[in-house]
Amino acid sequence: MRGCGEGRRLGAAELGEGLGARATLVQFSSAFCAPCRATRRILDEVAGMVPGVAHVEVDAEARLDLVRELGILRTPTVLVLDADGRVVRRAAGQPRKADVIAALGEAV
């Protein structure tokens, strides 16, 4: 769950939404991506369980500039941001809930 873009800071200007007080789960999705729907449910559930954690979904097709800058190669791709918006973890493909919770441990 490591790779391109790590250490990079993202904020409301890039994401279109505010960050969570403790951490933010950023999901890059596309319209016809079935695993993206399942990932959305997992990330929403985790964000609802952990106080101060937000889930932000980014339409990869609408934000090709950010996709290229961060080296996003497939959807879904999930970035875990710390409270300052710094990318601390990333994963491509549908994550397991336990892996998302574990990755949050690095951010909070």
XYZ file of C-alpha atoms in Angstrom:
108
model
C 0.000 0.000 0.000
C 2.862 2.376 -0.783
C 3.829 4.244 -3.902
C 3.692 7.378 -5.987
C 2.384 10.509 -4.345
C 3.408 9.491 -0.836
C 4.255 12.508 1.281
C 2.296 14.777 -1.105
C -0.265 17.040 0.561
C -3.823 17.307 -0.676
C -6.490 19.675 0.555
C -9.985 20.916 -0.156
C -8.735 22.782 -3.256
C -7.640 19.516 -4.919
C -10.350 17.240 -3.510
C -13.376 19.519 -3.657
C -14.222 18.684 -0.027
C -12.718 19.353 3.372
C -10.422 16.926 5.150
C -11.284 14.877 8.208
C -10.040 16.198 11.559
C -7.856 13.101 12.100
C -7.554 11.442 8.672
C -9.145 11.303 5.229
C -9.808 8.304 2.978
C -9.629 9.487 -0.629
C -11.128 7.156 -3.218
C -10.478 7.610 -6.949
C -13.401 6.041 -8.833
C -14.833 5.815 -12.319
C -18.450 5.517 -13.453
C -18.473 1.894 -14.635
C -16.248 0.430 -11.912
C -18.059 -2.291 -9.914
C -15.279 -2.598 -7.276
C -15.597 1.182 -6.748
C -19.138 0.740 -5.400
C -18.011 -1.919 -2.921
C -15.017 0.228 -1.941
C -17.343 3.195 -1.344
C -19.392 1.108 1.091
C -16.287 -0.114 2.958
C -14.767 3.364 3.255
C -18.072 4.947 4.312
C -18.429 2.279 6.994
C -14.884 2.774 8.303
C -15.244 6.588 8.266
C -18.475 6.192 10.239
C -16.752 3.989 12.832
C -13.682 6.155 13.463
C -14.285 9.684 14.807
C -12.565 12.440 12.833
C -12.160 10.356 9.669
C -13.730 11.548 6.403
C -14.299 9.695 3.127
C -13.905 11.738 -0.064
C -14.623 10.236 -3.471
C -12.954 11.730 -6.555
C -14.222 11.064 -10.093
C -11.007 10.017 -11.834
C -12.347 10.936 -15.272
C -13.229 14.463 -14.142
C -9.858 14.993 -12.417
C -7.348 13.624 -14.931
C -4.865 16.296 -13.844
C -4.786 14.937 -10.291
C -4.834 11.318 -11.520
C -1.712 11.951 -13.618
C 0.038 13.934 -10.901
C -0.479 11.168 -8.341
C 0.210 8.285 -10.736
C -3.249 6.719 -10.339
C -3.300 3.801 -12.801
C -6.597 2.075 -11.960
C -9.830 2.498 -10.067
C -10.505 2.176 -7.304
C -7.343 3.615 -5.799
C -7.485 4.664 -2.153
C -5.184 7.206 -0.528
C -5.001 7.599 3.241
C -4.241 11.169 4.300
C -3.208 12.299 7.763
C -4.761 15.330 9.479
C -2.495 17.667 7.474
C -3.558 16.111 4.155
C -0.277 14.262 3.632
C -0.525 10.951 1.739
C 0.661 8.249 4.150
C -0.672 5.101 2.422
C -2.185 4.067 -0.883
C -3.690 0.954 -2.428
C -5.130 0.031 -5.810
C -8.091 -2.296 -6.077
C -10.870 -3.042 -3.638
C -9.430 -3.006 -0.112
C -10.426 -5.238 2.772
C -12.020 -3.428 5.694
C -9.314 -4.700 8.075
C -6.578 -3.303 5.794
C -8.251 0.119 5.708
C -8.470 0.189 9.512
C -4.823 -0.858 9.783
C -3.739 1.831 7.283
C -5.625 4.449 9.300
C -3.405 3.560 12.234
C -0.495 5.221 10.422
C -2.456 8.395 9.790
C -4.060 9.082 13.175
